[in-house]
Tab-separated table of C-alpha atoms in Angstrom:
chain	number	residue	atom	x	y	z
A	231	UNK	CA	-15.081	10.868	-7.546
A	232	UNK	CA	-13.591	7.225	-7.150
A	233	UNK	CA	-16.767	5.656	-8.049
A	234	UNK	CA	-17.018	7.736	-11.251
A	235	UNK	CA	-13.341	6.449	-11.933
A	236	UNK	CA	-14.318	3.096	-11.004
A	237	UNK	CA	-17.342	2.297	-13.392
A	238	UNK	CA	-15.277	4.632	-16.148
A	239	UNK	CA	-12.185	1.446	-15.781
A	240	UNK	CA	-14.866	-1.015	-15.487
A	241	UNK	CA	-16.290	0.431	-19.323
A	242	UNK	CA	-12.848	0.156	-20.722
A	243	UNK	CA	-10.926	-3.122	-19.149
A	244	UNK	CA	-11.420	-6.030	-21.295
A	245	UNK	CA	-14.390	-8.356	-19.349
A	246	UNK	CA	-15.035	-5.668	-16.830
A	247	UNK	CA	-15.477	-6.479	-13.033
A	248	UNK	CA	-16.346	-9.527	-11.843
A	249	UNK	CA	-18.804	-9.283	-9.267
A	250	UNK	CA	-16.572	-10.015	-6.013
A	251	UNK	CA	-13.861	-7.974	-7.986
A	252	UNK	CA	-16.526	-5.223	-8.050
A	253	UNK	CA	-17.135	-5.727	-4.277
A	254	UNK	CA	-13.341	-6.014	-3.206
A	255	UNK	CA	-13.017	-2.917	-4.726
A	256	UNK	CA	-15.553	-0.954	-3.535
A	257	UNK	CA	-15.572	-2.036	0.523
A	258	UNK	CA	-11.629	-1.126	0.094
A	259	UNK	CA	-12.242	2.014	-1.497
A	260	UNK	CA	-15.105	3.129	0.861
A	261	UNK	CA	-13.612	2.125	3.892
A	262	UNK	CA	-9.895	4.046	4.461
A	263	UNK	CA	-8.107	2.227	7.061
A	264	UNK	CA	-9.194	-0.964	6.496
A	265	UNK	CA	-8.472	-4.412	6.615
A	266	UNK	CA	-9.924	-6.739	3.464
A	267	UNK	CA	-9.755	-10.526	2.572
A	268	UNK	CA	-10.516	-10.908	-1.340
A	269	UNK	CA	-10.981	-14.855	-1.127
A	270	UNK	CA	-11.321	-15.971	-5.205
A	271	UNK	CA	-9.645	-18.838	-6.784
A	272	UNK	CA	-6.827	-18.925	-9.082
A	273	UNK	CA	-6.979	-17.122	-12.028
A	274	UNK	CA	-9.958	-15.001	-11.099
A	275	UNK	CA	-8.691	-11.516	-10.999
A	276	UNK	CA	-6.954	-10.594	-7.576
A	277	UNK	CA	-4.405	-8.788	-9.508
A	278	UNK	CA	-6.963	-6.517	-11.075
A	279	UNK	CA	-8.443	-5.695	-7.638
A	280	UNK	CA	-5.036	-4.172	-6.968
A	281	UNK	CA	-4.308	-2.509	-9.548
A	282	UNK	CA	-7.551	-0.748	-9.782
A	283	UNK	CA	-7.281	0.374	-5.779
A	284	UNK	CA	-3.549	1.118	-6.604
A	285	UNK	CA	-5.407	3.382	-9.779
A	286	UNK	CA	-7.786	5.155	-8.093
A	287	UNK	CA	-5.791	6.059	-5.363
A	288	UNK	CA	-3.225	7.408	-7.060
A	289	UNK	CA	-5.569	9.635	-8.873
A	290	UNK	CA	-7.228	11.272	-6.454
A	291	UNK	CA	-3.677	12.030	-4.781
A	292	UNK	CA	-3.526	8.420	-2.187
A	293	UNK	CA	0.010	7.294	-2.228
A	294	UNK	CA	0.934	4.419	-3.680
A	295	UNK	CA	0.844	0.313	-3.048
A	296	UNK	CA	3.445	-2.164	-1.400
A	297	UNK	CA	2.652	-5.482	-3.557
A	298	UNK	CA	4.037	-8.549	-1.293
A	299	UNK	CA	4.627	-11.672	-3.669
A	300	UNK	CA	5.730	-15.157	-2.069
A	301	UNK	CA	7.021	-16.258	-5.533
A	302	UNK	CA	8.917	-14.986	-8.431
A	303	UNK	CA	7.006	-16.978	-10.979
A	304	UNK	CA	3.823	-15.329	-9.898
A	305	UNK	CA	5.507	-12.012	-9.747
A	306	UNK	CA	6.678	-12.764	-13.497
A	307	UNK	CA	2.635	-12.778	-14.300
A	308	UNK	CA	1.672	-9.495	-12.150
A	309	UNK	CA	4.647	-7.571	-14.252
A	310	UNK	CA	3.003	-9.073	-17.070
A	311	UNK	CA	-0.462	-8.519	-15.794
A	312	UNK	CA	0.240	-4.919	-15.031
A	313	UNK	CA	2.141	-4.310	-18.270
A	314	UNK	CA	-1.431	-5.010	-20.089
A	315	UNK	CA	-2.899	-2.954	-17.677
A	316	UNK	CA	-1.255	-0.129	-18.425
A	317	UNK	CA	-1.489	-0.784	-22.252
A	318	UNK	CA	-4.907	-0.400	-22.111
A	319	UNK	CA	-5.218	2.356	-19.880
A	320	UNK	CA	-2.556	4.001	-22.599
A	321	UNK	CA	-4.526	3.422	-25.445
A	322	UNK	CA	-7.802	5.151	-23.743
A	323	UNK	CA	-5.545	8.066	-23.168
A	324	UNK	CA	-5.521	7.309	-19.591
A	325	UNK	CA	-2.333	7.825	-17.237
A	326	UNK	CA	-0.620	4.647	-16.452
A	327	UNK	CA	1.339	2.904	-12.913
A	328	UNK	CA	5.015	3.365	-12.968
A	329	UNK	CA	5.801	-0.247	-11.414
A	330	UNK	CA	8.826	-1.884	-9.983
A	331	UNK	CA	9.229	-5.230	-9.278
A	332	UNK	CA	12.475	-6.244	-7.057
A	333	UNK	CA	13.540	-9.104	-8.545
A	334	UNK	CA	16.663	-9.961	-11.448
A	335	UNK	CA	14.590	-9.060	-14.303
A	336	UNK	CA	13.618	-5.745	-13.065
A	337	UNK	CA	16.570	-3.008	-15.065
A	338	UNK	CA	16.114	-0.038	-12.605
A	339	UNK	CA	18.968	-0.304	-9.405
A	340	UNK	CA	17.734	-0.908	-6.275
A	341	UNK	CA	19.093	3.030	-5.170
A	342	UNK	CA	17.467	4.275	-7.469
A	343	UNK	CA	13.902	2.916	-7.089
A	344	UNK	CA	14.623	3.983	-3.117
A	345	UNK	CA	15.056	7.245	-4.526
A	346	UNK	CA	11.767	7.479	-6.589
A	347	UNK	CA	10.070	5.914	-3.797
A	348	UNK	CA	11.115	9.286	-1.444
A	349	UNK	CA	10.307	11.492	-4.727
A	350	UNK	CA	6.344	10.017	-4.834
A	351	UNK	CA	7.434	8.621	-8.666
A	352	UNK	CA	6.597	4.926	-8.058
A	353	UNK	CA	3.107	3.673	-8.022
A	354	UNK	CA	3.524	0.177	-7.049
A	355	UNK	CA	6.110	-1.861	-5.873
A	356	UNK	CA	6.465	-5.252	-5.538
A	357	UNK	CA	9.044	-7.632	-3.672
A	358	UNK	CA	9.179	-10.713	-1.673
A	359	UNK	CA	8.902	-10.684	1.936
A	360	UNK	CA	12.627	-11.654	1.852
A	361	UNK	CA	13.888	-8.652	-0.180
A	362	UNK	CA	11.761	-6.318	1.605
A	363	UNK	CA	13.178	-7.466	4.922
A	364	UNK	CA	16.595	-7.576	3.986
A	365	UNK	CA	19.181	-4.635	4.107
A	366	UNK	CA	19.965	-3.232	0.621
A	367	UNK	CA	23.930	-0.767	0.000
A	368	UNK	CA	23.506	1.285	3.600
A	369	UNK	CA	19.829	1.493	4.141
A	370	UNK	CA	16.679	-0.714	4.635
A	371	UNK	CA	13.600	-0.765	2.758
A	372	UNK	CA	11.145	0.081	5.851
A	373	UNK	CA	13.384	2.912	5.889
A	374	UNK	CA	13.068	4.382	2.668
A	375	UNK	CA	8.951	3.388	3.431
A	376	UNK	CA	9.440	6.180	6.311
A	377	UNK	CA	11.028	8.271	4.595
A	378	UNK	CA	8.705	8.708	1.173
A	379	UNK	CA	6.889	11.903	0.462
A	380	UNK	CA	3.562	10.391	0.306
A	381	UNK	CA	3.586	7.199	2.250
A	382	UNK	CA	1.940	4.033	0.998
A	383	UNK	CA	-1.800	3.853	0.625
A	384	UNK	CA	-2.342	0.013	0.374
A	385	UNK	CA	-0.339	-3.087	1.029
A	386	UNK	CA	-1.418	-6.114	-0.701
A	387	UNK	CA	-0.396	-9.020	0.453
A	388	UNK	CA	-0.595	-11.587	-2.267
A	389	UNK	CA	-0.872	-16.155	-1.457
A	390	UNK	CA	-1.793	-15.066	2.044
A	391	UNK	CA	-3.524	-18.119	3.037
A	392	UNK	CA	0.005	-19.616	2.903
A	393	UNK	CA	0.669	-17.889	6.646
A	394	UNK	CA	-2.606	-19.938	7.848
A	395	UNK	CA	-1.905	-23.568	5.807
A	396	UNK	CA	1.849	-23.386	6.797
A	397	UNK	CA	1.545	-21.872	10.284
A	398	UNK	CA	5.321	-21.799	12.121
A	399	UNK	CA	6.520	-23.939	9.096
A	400	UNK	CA	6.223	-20.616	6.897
A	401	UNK	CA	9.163	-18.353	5.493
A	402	UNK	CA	9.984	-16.624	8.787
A	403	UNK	CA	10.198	-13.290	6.852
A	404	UNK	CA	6.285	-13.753	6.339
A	405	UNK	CA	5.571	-13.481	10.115
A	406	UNK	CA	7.302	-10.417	10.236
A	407	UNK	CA	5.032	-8.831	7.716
A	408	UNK	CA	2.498	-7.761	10.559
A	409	UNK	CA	5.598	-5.158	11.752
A	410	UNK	CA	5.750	-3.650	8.226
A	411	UNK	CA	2.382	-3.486	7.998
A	412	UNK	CA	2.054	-1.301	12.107
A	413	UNK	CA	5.349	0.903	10.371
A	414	UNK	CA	3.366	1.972	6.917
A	415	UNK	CA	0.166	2.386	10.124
A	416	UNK	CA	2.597	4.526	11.216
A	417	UNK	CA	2.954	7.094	8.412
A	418	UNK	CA	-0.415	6.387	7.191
A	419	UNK	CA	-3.538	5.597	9.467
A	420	UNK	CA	-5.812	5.261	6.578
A	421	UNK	CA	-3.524	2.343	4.741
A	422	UNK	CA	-5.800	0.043	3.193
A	423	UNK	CA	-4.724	-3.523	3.655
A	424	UNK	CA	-5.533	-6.357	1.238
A	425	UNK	CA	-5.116	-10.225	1.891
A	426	UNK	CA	-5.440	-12.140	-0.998
């Protein structure tokens, strides 16, 4: 049923799939529980392999994705990226991702995006290692994670390379992804996990 999906998005998204899009897509779609490095340049569609995974899932019932972003800039382009996403999905009459993305321009409260998150209303969200590590009012994100009503079905880990060029040197909040990522195992053995 995901294939059909898949080549049915590939008809309608402006350029189609790339051939390694094409590929990241399909090894992460065929193999549940896995652990995928999509290695393309700048500016050659790593966003799209997300949000079509993050698509397909969510239609045949998968939970949603945990988008990690090292920058706020490039965060600024995936909102952006996924708002045309969603346009066009829209316009073939085709249900689109709610999206949050936890940084000052996003307008929904913290609280209240935990609370969608336990309620299965949030298809993708996407922080900073930094906010997603640090407490927010009386609770913790990786808390809420455990908590949700369908548990996350992909993490993608966006800039990942930076953890091998920067080594000890990185963000220390980066190192600690690798415990986020065996908490979501927890709750979900099949969590497909993306390095980009």
């Amino acid at each position: 049923e995901n294939l059909d999906l898949f080549d049915k998005l590939g008809e309608v998204l402006t350029g189609g799939f790339r051939d390694q899009q094409r590929s990241a897509i399909r090894s992460s779609l065929e193999t549940p529980g896995s652990l995928l490095i999509a290695a393309l340049p700048t500016g050659f569609g790593k966003t799209r392999i997300g949000q079509v995974i993050t698509w397909l899932n969510r239609k045949t019932k998968g939970g949603p994705t945990l988008l990690i972003s090292p920058l706020i800039a490039l965060m600024d382009d995936q909102r952006e990226q996924f708002r045309i996403f969603n346009d066009v999905l829209a316009k073939e009459g085709l249900s689109t991702l709610n999206t949050y993305f936890l940084t000052g321009a996003e307008e929904t409260g913290y609280e209240e995006i935990m609370q969608k998150l336990k309620n299965n209303e949030v298809d993708v969200l996407c922080c900073s290692p930094e906010t997603l590590l640090n407490p927010v009012s009386r609770s913790h994100w990786v808390e809420v994670f455990l908590q949700m009503g369908s548990p996350f079905g992909a993490m993608v880990v966006d800039e990942a390379h930076m953890v091998g060029e920067w080594g000890a040197s990185i963000r220390p909040e980066f190192q600690l992804l690798g415990w986020v990522e065996d908490r979501l195992l927890e709750r979900n053995g099949s969590l497909r996990v993306l390095l980009m």
